[in-house]
Amino acid sequence: METMMNGVRDAVFLPRHPRAAAEARRVLARVAPDGRGDSGTARLLLSEVVSNAVRYARGEEIQVVISFDGTTGAITGAVFDGEPVLGAGTCPRRRREREQLAESGRGFDLLDMLAETWGVATVGGAGKWVWFCVPSGEEEA
């Protein structure tokens, strides 16, 4: 774990295994414990993004980077996997119309609804980062 001027950051490599989401949540708890930022929303989104990387990506491992901004309370999570292409049907709005009753495929919908910002950045043919940022969770006065 690295202490930054105004916050904390940690980066880990995790095996592409079903237990990776639980380990990523443990890293989040070290970086932004309950009560710091909107850690509940961050836990949900991190679990979703890691689970998708485990299920759909290539390679033996994924990289997870989590940061907590001590000034604003924002939490940023990013997951790198070895699959440079998003799966078919991942555009939330178009897919939603076709698959109202689908039991999976809601990850980008969650990011749209709960993250302040999020995105996908490809790294050539090596893979992609899926990242999100959640605000502090505190209401403005």
PDB file of N, CA and C in Angstrom, residues 11-102:
ATOM      1  N   ALA A  11      -2.105  -1.432  -5.270  1.00  0.00           N
ATOM      2  CA  ALA A  11      -2.209  -2.176  -6.528  1.00  0.00           C
ATOM      3  C   ALA A  11      -1.786  -3.612  -6.268  1.00  0.00           C
ATOM      4  N   VAL A  12      -2.587  -4.554  -6.740  1.00  0.00           N
ATOM      5  CA  VAL A  12      -2.290  -5.967  -6.541  1.00  0.00           C
ATOM      6  C   VAL A  12      -2.572  -6.738  -7.824  1.00  0.00           C
ATOM      7  N   PHE A  13      -1.852  -7.825  -8.002  1.00  0.00           N
ATOM      8  CA  PHE A  13      -2.142  -8.794  -9.054  1.00  0.00           C
ATOM      9  C   PHE A  13      -2.854  -9.957  -8.389  1.00  0.00           C
ATOM     10  N   LEU A  14      -3.969 -10.366  -8.984  1.00  0.00           N
ATOM     11  CA  LEU A  14      -4.761 -11.464  -8.434  1.00  0.00           C
ATOM     12  C   LEU A  14      -4.932 -12.545  -9.486  1.00  0.00           C
ATOM     13  N   PRO A  15      -4.930 -13.806  -9.064  1.00  0.00           N
ATOM     14  CA  PRO A  15      -5.215 -14.870 -10.031  1.00  0.00           C
ATOM     15  C   PRO A  15      -6.630 -14.722 -10.574  1.00  0.00           C
ATOM     16  N   ARG A  16      -6.805 -15.078 -11.831  1.00  0.00           N
ATOM     17  CA  ARG A  16      -8.151 -15.066 -12.419  1.00  0.00           C
ATOM     18  C   ARG A  16      -8.910 -16.258 -11.864  1.00  0.00           C
ATOM     19  N   HIS A  17      -9.502 -16.057 -10.724  1.00  0.00           N
ATOM     20  CA  HIS A  17     -10.160 -17.119  -9.978  1.00  0.00           C
ATOM     21  C   HIS A  17     -11.434 -16.536  -9.353  1.00  0.00           C
ATOM     22  N   PRO A  18     -12.460 -17.358  -9.141  1.00  0.00           N
ATOM     23  CA  PRO A  18     -13.697 -16.837  -8.553  1.00  0.00           C
ATOM     24  C   PRO A  18     -13.515 -16.106  -7.220  1.00  0.00           C
ATOM     25  N   ARG A  19     -12.459 -16.403  -6.483  1.00  0.00           N
ATOM     26  CA  ARG A  19     -12.236 -15.720  -5.198  1.00  0.00           C
ATOM     27  C   ARG A  19     -11.551 -14.363  -5.352  1.00  0.00           C
ATOM     28  N   ALA A  20     -11.228 -13.962  -6.593  1.00  0.00           N
ATOM     29  CA  ALA A  20     -10.533 -12.691  -6.811  1.00  0.00           C
ATOM     30  C   ALA A  20     -11.364 -11.494  -6.334  1.00  0.00           C
ATOM     31  N   ALA A  21     -12.671 -11.543  -6.500  1.00  0.00           N
ATOM     32  CA  ALA A  21     -13.508 -10.410  -6.070  1.00  0.00           C
ATOM     33  C   ALA A  21     -13.424 -10.226  -4.559  1.00  0.00           C
ATOM     34  N   ALA A  22     -13.418 -11.310  -3.815  1.00  0.00           N
ATOM     35  CA  ALA A  22     -13.312 -11.206  -2.355  1.00  0.00           C
ATOM     36  C   ALA A  22     -11.962 -10.611  -1.960  1.00  0.00           C
ATOM     37  N   GLU A  23     -10.907 -11.019  -2.612  1.00  0.00           N
ATOM     38  CA  GLU A  23      -9.586 -10.462  -2.306  1.00  0.00           C
ATOM     39  C   GLU A  23      -9.522  -8.976  -2.679  1.00  0.00           C
ATOM     40  N   ALA A  24     -10.122  -8.615  -3.792  1.00  0.00           N
ATOM     41  CA  ALA A  24     -10.158  -7.195  -4.185  1.00  0.00           C
ATOM     42  C   ALA A  24     -10.914  -6.371  -3.141  1.00  0.00           C
ATOM     43  N   ARG A  25     -11.984  -6.907  -2.589  1.00  0.00           N
ATOM     44  CA  ARG A  25     -12.720  -6.195  -1.542  1.00  0.00           C
ATOM     45  C   ARG A  25     -11.882  -6.026  -0.281  1.00  0.00           C
ATOM     46  N   ARG A  26     -11.026  -7.004   0.023  1.00  0.00           N
ATOM     47  CA  ARG A  26     -10.128  -6.867   1.178  1.00  0.00           C
ATOM     48  C   ARG A  26      -9.130  -5.737   0.949  1.00  0.00           C
ATOM     49  N   VAL A  27      -8.635  -5.619  -0.271  1.00  0.00           N
ATOM     50  CA  VAL A  27      -7.731  -4.513  -0.598  1.00  0.00           C
ATOM     51  C   VAL A  27      -8.467  -3.185  -0.434  1.00  0.00           C
ATOM     52  N   LEU A  28      -9.687  -3.109  -0.938  1.00  0.00           N
ATOM     53  CA  LEU A  28     -10.489  -1.897  -0.788  1.00  0.00           C
ATOM     54  C   LEU A  28     -10.669  -1.542   0.681  1.00  0.00           C
ATOM     55  N   ALA A  29     -10.920  -2.540   1.522  1.00  0.00           N
ATOM     56  CA  ALA A  29     -11.123  -2.282   2.950  1.00  0.00           C
ATOM     57  C   ALA A  29      -9.865  -1.710   3.602  1.00  0.00           C
ATOM     58  N   ARG A  30      -8.690  -2.111   3.129  1.00  0.00           N
ATOM     59  CA  ARG A  30      -7.446  -1.535   3.663  1.00  0.00           C
ATOM     60  C   ARG A  30      -7.260  -0.098   3.201  1.00  0.00           C
ATOM     61  N   VAL A  31      -7.638   0.176   1.951  1.00  0.00           N
ATOM     62  CA  VAL A  31      -7.431   1.504   1.375  1.00  0.00           C
ATOM     63  C   VAL A  31      -8.492   2.488   1.854  1.00  0.00           C
ATOM     64  N   ALA A  32      -9.742   2.082   1.861  1.00  0.00           N
ATOM     65  CA  ALA A  32     -10.859   2.959   2.238  1.00  0.00           C
ATOM     66  C   ALA A  32     -11.788   2.198   3.173  1.00  0.00           C
ATOM     67  N   PRO A  33     -11.450   2.117   4.450  1.00  0.00           N
ATOM     68  CA  PRO A  33     -12.306   1.388   5.395  1.00  0.00           C
ATOM     69  C   PRO A  33     -13.714   1.969   5.447  1.00  0.00           C
ATOM     70  N   ASP A  34     -14.648   1.167   5.957  1.00  0.00           N
ATOM     71  CA  ASP A  34     -16.038   1.639   6.109  1.00  0.00           C
ATOM     72  C   ASP A  34     -16.041   3.006   6.775  1.00  0.00           C
ATOM     73  N   GLY A  35     -16.907   3.849   6.283  1.00  0.00           N
ATOM     74  CA  GLY A  35     -17.006   5.185   6.840  1.00  0.00           C
ATOM     75  C   GLY A  35     -16.117   6.197   6.127  1.00  0.00           C
ATOM     76  N   ARG A  36     -15.226   5.736   5.268  1.00  0.00           N
ATOM     77  CA  ARG A  36     -14.378   6.636   4.494  1.00  0.00           C
ATOM     78  C   ARG A  36     -14.828   6.545   3.047  1.00  0.00           C
ATOM     79  N   GLY A  37     -15.370   7.613   2.518  1.00  0.00           N
ATOM     80  CA  GLY A  37     -15.893   7.581   1.161  1.00  0.00           C
ATOM     81  C   GLY A  37     -17.138   6.722   1.094  1.00  0.00           C
ATOM     82  N   ASP A  38     -17.572   6.421  -0.092  1.00  0.00           N
ATOM     83  CA  ASP A  38     -18.748   5.571  -0.288  1.00  0.00           C
ATOM     84  C   ASP A  38     -18.251   4.146  -0.516  1.00  0.00           C
ATOM     85  N   SER A  39     -17.737   3.541   0.542  1.00  0.00           N
ATOM     86  CA  SER A  39     -17.103   2.232   0.402  1.00  0.00           C
ATOM     87  C   SER A  39     -18.095   1.125   0.039  1.00  0.00           C
ATOM     88  N   GLY A  40     -19.363   1.254   0.430  1.00  0.00           N
ATOM     89  CA  GLY A  40     -20.356   0.238   0.067  1.00  0.00           C
ATOM     90  C   GLY A  40     -20.589   0.189  -1.432  1.00  0.00           C
ATOM     91  N   THR A  41     -20.764   1.342  -2.051  1.00  0.00           N
ATOM     92  CA  THR A  41     -20.938   1.398  -3.509  1.00  0.00           C
ATOM     93  C   THR A  41     -19.668   0.942  -4.201  1.00  0.00           C
ATOM     94  N   ALA A  42     -18.526   1.360  -3.700  1.00  0.00           N
ATOM     95  CA  ALA A  42     -17.257   0.947  -4.299  1.00  0.00           C
ATOM     96  C   ALA A  42     -17.084  -0.566  -4.225  1.00  0.00           C
ATOM     97  N   ARG A  43     -17.484  -1.181  -3.099  1.00  0.00           N
ATOM     98  CA  ARG A  43     -17.403  -2.648  -2.968  1.00  0.00           C
ATOM     99  C   ARG A  43     -18.240  -3.344  -4.029  1.00  0.00           C
ATOM    100  N   LEU A  44     -19.454  -2.855  -4.213  1.00  0.00           N
ATOM    101  CA  LEU A  44     -20.344  -3.454  -5.208  1.00  0.00           C
ATOM    102  C   LEU A  44     -19.748  -3.339  -6.614  1.00  0.00           C
ATOM    103  N   LEU A  45     -19.321  -2.148  -6.990  1.00  0.00           N
ATOM    104  CA  LEU A  45     -18.784  -1.951  -8.337  1.00  0.00           C
ATOM    105  C   LEU A  45     -17.482  -2.713  -8.544  1.00  0.00           C
ATOM    106  N   LEU A  46     -16.625  -2.724  -7.541  1.00  0.00           N
ATOM    107  CA  LEU A  46     -15.369  -3.470  -7.661  1.00  0.00           C
ATOM    108  C   LEU A  46     -15.654  -4.959  -7.836  1.00  0.00           C
ATOM    109  N   SER A  47     -16.589  -5.488  -7.062  1.00  0.00           N
ATOM    110  CA  SER A  47     -16.952  -6.905  -7.192  1.00  0.00           C
ATOM    111  C   SER A  47     -17.433  -7.214  -8.602  1.00  0.00           C
ATOM    112  N   GLU A  48     -18.250  -6.344  -9.152  1.00  0.00           N
ATOM    113  CA  GLU A  48     -18.786  -6.553 -10.497  1.00  0.00           C
ATOM    114  C   GLU A  48     -17.696  -6.524 -11.554  1.00  0.00           C
ATOM    115  N   VAL A  49     -16.828  -5.531 -11.488  1.00  0.00           N
ATOM    116  CA  VAL A  49     -15.779  -5.391 -12.503  1.00  0.00           C
ATOM    117  C   VAL A  49     -14.771  -6.542 -12.410  1.00  0.00           C
ATOM    118  N   VAL A  50     -14.388  -6.919 -11.202  1.00  0.00           N
ATOM    119  CA  VAL A  50     -13.462  -8.045 -11.026  1.00  0.00           C
ATOM    120  C   VAL A  50     -14.119  -9.344 -11.494  1.00  0.00           C
ATOM    121  N   SER A  51     -15.363  -9.563 -11.134  1.00  0.00           N
ATOM    122  CA  SER A  51     -16.057 -10.788 -11.545  1.00  0.00           C
ATOM    123  C   SER A  51     -16.141 -10.904 -13.064  1.00  0.00           C
ATOM    124  N   ASN A  52     -16.397  -9.787 -13.732  1.00  0.00           N
ATOM    125  CA  ASN A  52     -16.426  -9.812 -15.197  1.00  0.00           C
ATOM    126  C   ASN A  52     -15.067 -10.154 -15.772  1.00  0.00           C
ATOM    127  N   ALA A  53     -14.005  -9.604 -15.202  1.00  0.00           N
ATOM    128  CA  ALA A  53     -12.660  -9.902 -15.680  1.00  0.00           C
ATOM    129  C   ALA A  53     -12.335 -11.386 -15.487  1.00  0.00           C
ATOM    130  N   VAL A  54     -12.736 -11.923 -14.353  1.00  0.00           N
ATOM    131  CA  VAL A  54     -12.490 -13.342 -14.084  1.00  0.00           C
ATOM    132  C   VAL A  54     -13.273 -14.212 -15.063  1.00  0.00           C
ATOM    133  N   ARG A  55     -14.490 -13.848 -15.317  1.00  0.00           N
ATOM    134  CA  ARG A  55     -15.359 -14.685 -16.151  1.00  0.00           C
ATOM    135  C   ARG A  55     -15.035 -14.598 -17.639  1.00  0.00           C
ATOM    136  N   TYR A  56     -14.725 -13.389 -18.140  1.00  0.00           N
ATOM    137  CA  TYR A  56     -14.660 -13.202 -19.582  1.00  0.00           C
ATOM    138  C   TYR A  56     -13.270 -12.944 -20.156  1.00  0.00           C
ATOM    139  N   ALA A  57     -12.310 -12.586 -19.351  1.00  0.00           N
ATOM    140  CA  ALA A  57     -11.002 -12.190 -19.889  1.00  0.00           C
ATOM    141  C   ALA A  57     -10.095 -13.394 -20.116  1.00  0.00           C
ATOM    142  N   ARG A  58      -8.932 -13.093 -20.691  1.00  0.00           N
ATOM    143  CA  ARG A  58      -7.900 -14.113 -20.905  1.00  0.00           C
ATOM    144  C   ARG A  58      -6.765 -13.870 -19.924  1.00  0.00           C
ATOM    145  N   GLY A  59      -5.884 -14.833 -19.847  1.00  0.00           N
ATOM    146  CA  GLY A  59      -4.696 -14.674 -19.018  1.00  0.00           C
ATOM    147  C   GLY A  59      -4.854 -15.317 -17.655  1.00  0.00           C
ATOM    148  N   GLU A  60      -3.737 -15.403 -16.956  1.00  0.00           N
ATOM    149  CA  GLU A  60      -3.698 -16.055 -15.649  1.00  0.00           C
ATOM    150  C   GLU A  60      -4.093 -15.128 -14.502  1.00  0.00           C
ATOM    151  N   GLU A  61      -3.925 -13.802 -14.696  1.00  0.00           N
ATOM    152  CA  GLU A  61      -4.177 -12.893 -13.596  1.00  0.00           C
ATOM    153  C   GLU A  61      -4.782 -11.581 -14.080  1.00  0.00           C
ATOM    154  N   ILE A  62      -5.278 -10.847 -13.112  1.00  0.00           N
ATOM    155  CA  ILE A  62      -5.795  -9.500 -13.356  1.00  0.00           C
ATOM    156  C   ILE A  62      -5.065  -8.564 -12.404  1.00  0.00           C
ATOM    157  N   GLN A  63      -5.072  -7.289 -12.734  1.00  0.00           N
ATOM    158  CA  GLN A  63      -4.489  -6.295 -11.835  1.00  0.00           C
ATOM    159  C   GLN A  63      -5.613  -5.412 -11.314  1.00  0.00           C
ATOM    160  N   VAL A  64      -5.559  -5.133 -10.015  1.00  0.00           N
ATOM    161  CA  VAL A  64      -6.560  -4.284  -9.375  1.00  0.00           C
ATOM    162  C   VAL A  64      -5.827  -3.122  -8.720  1.00  0.00           C
ATOM    163  N   VAL A  65      -6.289  -1.903  -9.008  1.00  0.00           N
ATOM    164  CA  VAL A  65      -5.726  -0.698  -8.397  1.00  0.00           C
ATOM    165  C   VAL A  65      -6.872   0.061  -7.740  1.00  0.00           C
ATOM    166  N   ILE A  66      -6.684   0.415  -6.478  1.00  0.00           N
ATOM    167  CA  ILE A  66      -7.705   1.140  -5.729  1.00  0.00           C
ATOM    168  C   ILE A  66      -7.047   2.337  -5.071  1.00  0.00           C
ATOM    169  N   SER A  67      -7.709   3.485  -5.178  1.00  0.00           N
ATOM    170  CA  SER A  67      -7.182   4.667  -4.495  1.00  0.00           C
ATOM    171  C   SER A  67      -8.307   5.377  -3.754  1.00  0.00           C
ATOM    172  N   PHE A  68      -7.912   5.994  -2.667  1.00  0.00           N
ATOM    173  CA  PHE A  68      -8.830   6.786  -1.848  1.00  0.00           C
ATOM    174  C   PHE A  68      -8.255   8.182  -1.741  1.00  0.00           C
ATOM    175  N   ASP A  69      -9.018   9.180  -2.138  1.00  0.00           N
ATOM    176  CA  ASP A  69      -8.595  10.570  -2.060  1.00  0.00           C
ATOM    177  C   ASP A  69      -9.026  11.115  -0.704  1.00  0.00           C
ATOM    178  N   GLY A  70      -8.055  11.363   0.159  1.00  0.00           N
ATOM    179  CA  GLY A  70      -8.354  11.826   1.508  1.00  0.00           C
ATOM    180  C   GLY A  70      -8.955  13.211   1.560  1.00  0.00           C
ATOM    181  N   THR A  71      -8.769  14.004   0.519  1.00  0.00           N
ATOM    182  CA  THR A  71      -9.325  15.356   0.483  1.00  0.00           C
ATOM    183  C   THR A  71     -10.792  15.344   0.094  1.00  0.00           C
ATOM    184  N   THR A  72     -11.124  14.622  -0.976  1.00  0.00           N
ATOM    185  CA  THR A  72     -12.507  14.621  -1.472  1.00  0.00           C
ATOM    186  C   THR A  72     -13.322  13.443  -0.970  1.00  0.00           C
ATOM    187  N   GLY A  73     -12.669  12.369  -0.522  1.00  0.00           N
ATOM    188  CA  GLY A  73     -13.368  11.166  -0.102  1.00  0.00           C
ATOM    189  C   GLY A  73     -13.718  10.233  -1.248  1.00  0.00           C
ATOM    190  N   ALA A  74     -13.304  10.584  -2.465  1.00  0.00           N
ATOM    191  CA  ALA A  74     -13.622   9.754  -3.633  1.00  0.00           C
ATOM    192  C   ALA A  74     -12.788   8.472  -3.624  1.00  0.00           C
ATOM    193  N   ILE A  75     -13.397   7.411  -4.102  1.00  0.00           N
ATOM    194  CA  ILE A  75     -12.725   6.118  -4.254  1.00  0.00           C
ATOM    195  C   ILE A  75     -12.692   5.782  -5.734  1.00  0.00           C
ATOM    196  N   THR A  76     -11.515   5.426  -6.227  1.00  0.00           N
ATOM    197  CA  THR A  76     -11.357   5.014  -7.615  1.00  0.00           C
ATOM    198  C   THR A  76     -10.892   3.569  -7.641  1.00  0.00           C
ATOM    199  N   GLY A  77     -11.539   2.769  -8.463  1.00  0.00           N
ATOM    200  CA  GLY A  77     -11.145   1.385  -8.656  1.00  0.00           C
ATOM    201  C   GLY A  77     -10.870   1.151 -10.132  1.00  0.00           C
ATOM    202  N   ALA A  78      -9.849   0.355 -10.423  1.00  0.00           N
ATOM    203  CA  ALA A  78      -9.516   0.032 -11.805  1.00  0.00           C
ATOM    204  C   ALA A  78      -9.075  -1.421 -11.870  1.00  0.00           C
ATOM    205  N   VAL A  79      -9.512  -2.114 -12.912  1.00  0.00           N
ATOM    206  CA  VAL A  79      -9.174  -3.521 -13.093  1.00  0.00           C
ATOM    207  C   VAL A  79      -8.638  -3.705 -14.502  1.00  0.00           C
ATOM    208  N   PHE A  80      -7.446  -4.306 -14.597  1.00  0.00           N
ATOM    209  CA  PHE A  80      -6.850  -4.608 -15.891  1.00  0.00           C
ATOM    210  C   PHE A  80      -6.965  -6.100 -16.135  1.00  0.00           C
ATOM    211  N   ASP A  81      -7.416  -6.452 -17.342  1.00  0.00           N
ATOM    212  CA  ASP A  81      -7.453  -7.863 -17.725  1.00  0.00           C
ATOM    213  C   ASP A  81      -6.872  -8.021 -19.119  1.00  0.00           C
ATOM    214  N   GLY A  82      -6.567  -9.251 -19.482  1.00  0.00           N
ATOM    215  CA  GLY A  82      -5.897  -9.549 -20.735  1.00  0.00           C
ATOM    216  C   GLY A  82      -6.801  -9.667 -21.943  1.00  0.00           C
ATOM    217  N   GLU A  83      -8.007  -9.154 -21.881  1.00  0.00           N
ATOM    218  CA  GLU A  83      -8.932  -9.201 -23.016  1.00  0.00           C
ATOM    219  C   GLU A  83      -9.153  -7.776 -23.517  1.00  0.00           C
ATOM    220  N   PRO A  84      -8.610  -7.431 -24.705  1.00  0.00           N
ATOM    221  CA  PRO A  84      -8.719  -6.052 -25.178  1.00  0.00           C
ATOM    222  C   PRO A  84     -10.103  -5.652 -25.694  1.00  0.00           C
ATOM    223  N   VAL A  85     -10.981  -6.611 -25.904  1.00  0.00           N
ATOM    224  CA  VAL A  85     -12.279  -6.316 -26.511  1.00  0.00           C
ATOM    225  C   VAL A  85     -13.381  -6.530 -25.485  1.00  0.00           C
ATOM    226  N   LEU A  86     -14.349  -5.617 -25.461  1.00  0.00           N
ATOM    227  CA  LEU A  86     -15.533  -5.829 -24.633  1.00  0.00           C
ATOM    228  C   LEU A  86     -16.399  -6.892 -25.277  1.00  0.00           C
ATOM    229  N   GLY A  87     -17.105  -7.645 -24.478  1.00  0.00           N
ATOM    230  CA  GLY A  87     -17.984  -8.674 -25.000  1.00  0.00           C
ATOM    231  C   GLY A  87     -19.137  -8.096 -25.794  1.00  0.00           C
ATOM    232  N   ALA A  88     -19.731  -8.903 -26.616  1.00  0.00           N
ATOM    233  CA  ALA A  88     -20.882  -8.473 -27.426  1.00  0.00           C
ATOM    234  C   ALA A  88     -22.038  -8.086 -26.516  1.00  0.00           C
ATOM    235  N   GLY A  89     -22.768  -7.073 -26.911  1.00  0.00           N
ATOM    236  CA  GLY A  89     -23.962  -6.689 -26.175  1.00  0.00           C
ATOM    237  C   GLY A  89     -23.707  -5.921 -24.900  1.00  0.00           C
ATOM    238  N   THR A  90     -22.555  -5.253 -24.776  1.00  0.00           N
ATOM    239  CA  THR A  90     -22.260  -4.566 -23.528  1.00  0.00           C
ATOM    240  C   THR A  90     -22.724  -3.124 -23.495  1.00  0.00           C
ATOM    241  N   CYS A  91     -23.296  -2.627 -24.555  1.00  0.00           N
ATOM    242  CA  CYS A  91     -23.834  -1.260 -24.526  1.00  0.00           C
ATOM    243  C   CYS A  91     -25.113  -1.283 -23.706  1.00  0.00           C
ATOM    244  N   PRO A  92     -25.113  -0.667 -22.518  1.00  0.00           N
ATOM    245  CA  PRO A  92     -26.235  -0.849 -21.593  1.00  0.00           C
ATOM    246  C   PRO A  92     -27.603  -0.473 -22.151  1.00  0.00           C
ATOM    247  N   ARG A  93     -27.711   0.641 -22.794  1.00  0.00           N
ATOM    248  CA  ARG A  93     -29.026   1.109 -23.207  1.00  0.00           C
ATOM    249  C   ARG A  93     -29.633   0.249 -24.319  1.00  0.00           C
ATOM    250  N   ARG A  94     -28.868  -0.125 -25.304  1.00  0.00           N
ATOM    251  CA  ARG A  94     -29.409  -0.969 -26.380  1.00  0.00           C
ATOM    252  C   ARG A  94     -29.708  -2.372 -25.874  1.00  0.00           C
ATOM    253  N   ARG A  95     -28.803  -2.922 -25.057  1.00  0.00           N
ATOM    254  CA  ARG A  95     -28.987  -4.272 -24.549  1.00  0.00           C
ATOM    255  C   ARG A  95     -30.209  -4.344 -23.645  1.00  0.00           C
ATOM    256  N   ARG A  96     -30.432  -3.322 -22.861  1.00  0.00           N
ATOM    257  CA  ARG A  96     -31.535  -3.318 -21.897  1.00  0.00           C
ATOM    258  C   ARG A  96     -32.865  -3.555 -22.589  1.00  0.00           C
ATOM    259  N   GLU A  97     -33.032  -2.970 -23.759  1.00  0.00           N
ATOM    260  CA  GLU A  97     -34.294  -3.141 -24.483  1.00  0.00           C
ATOM    261  C   GLU A  97     -34.491  -4.584 -24.927  1.00  0.00           C
ATOM    262  N   ARG A  98     -33.410  -5.273 -25.280  1.00  0.00           N
ATOM    263  CA  ARG A  98     -33.515  -6.652 -25.775  1.00  0.00           C
ATOM    264  C   ARG A  98     -33.567  -7.679 -24.658  1.00  0.00           C
ATOM    265  N   GLU A  99     -32.953  -7.387 -23.523  1.00  0.00           N
ATOM    266  CA  GLU A  99     -32.760  -8.421 -22.510  1.00  0.00           C
ATOM    267  C   GLU A  99     -33.316  -8.018 -21.147  1.00  0.00           C
ATOM    268  N   GLN A 100     -34.528  -7.570 -21.116  1.00  0.00           N
ATOM    269  CA  GLN A 100     -35.124  -7.115 -19.865  1.00  0.00           C
ATOM    270  C   GLN A 100     -35.093  -8.181 -18.777  1.00  0.00           C
ATOM    271  N   LEU A 101     -35.222  -9.430 -19.148  1.00  0.00           N
ATOM    272  CA  LEU A 101     -35.294 -10.495 -18.157  1.00  0.00           C
ATOM    273  C   LEU A 101     -33.995 -11.285 -17.994  1.00  0.00           C
ATOM    274  N   ALA A 102     -32.911 -10.821 -18.622  1.00  0.00           N
ATOM    275  CA  ALA A 102     -31.642 -11.540 -18.524  1.00  0.00           C
ATOM    276  C   ALA A 102     -31.152 -11.553 -17.077  1.00  0.00           C
TER     277      ALA A 102
END
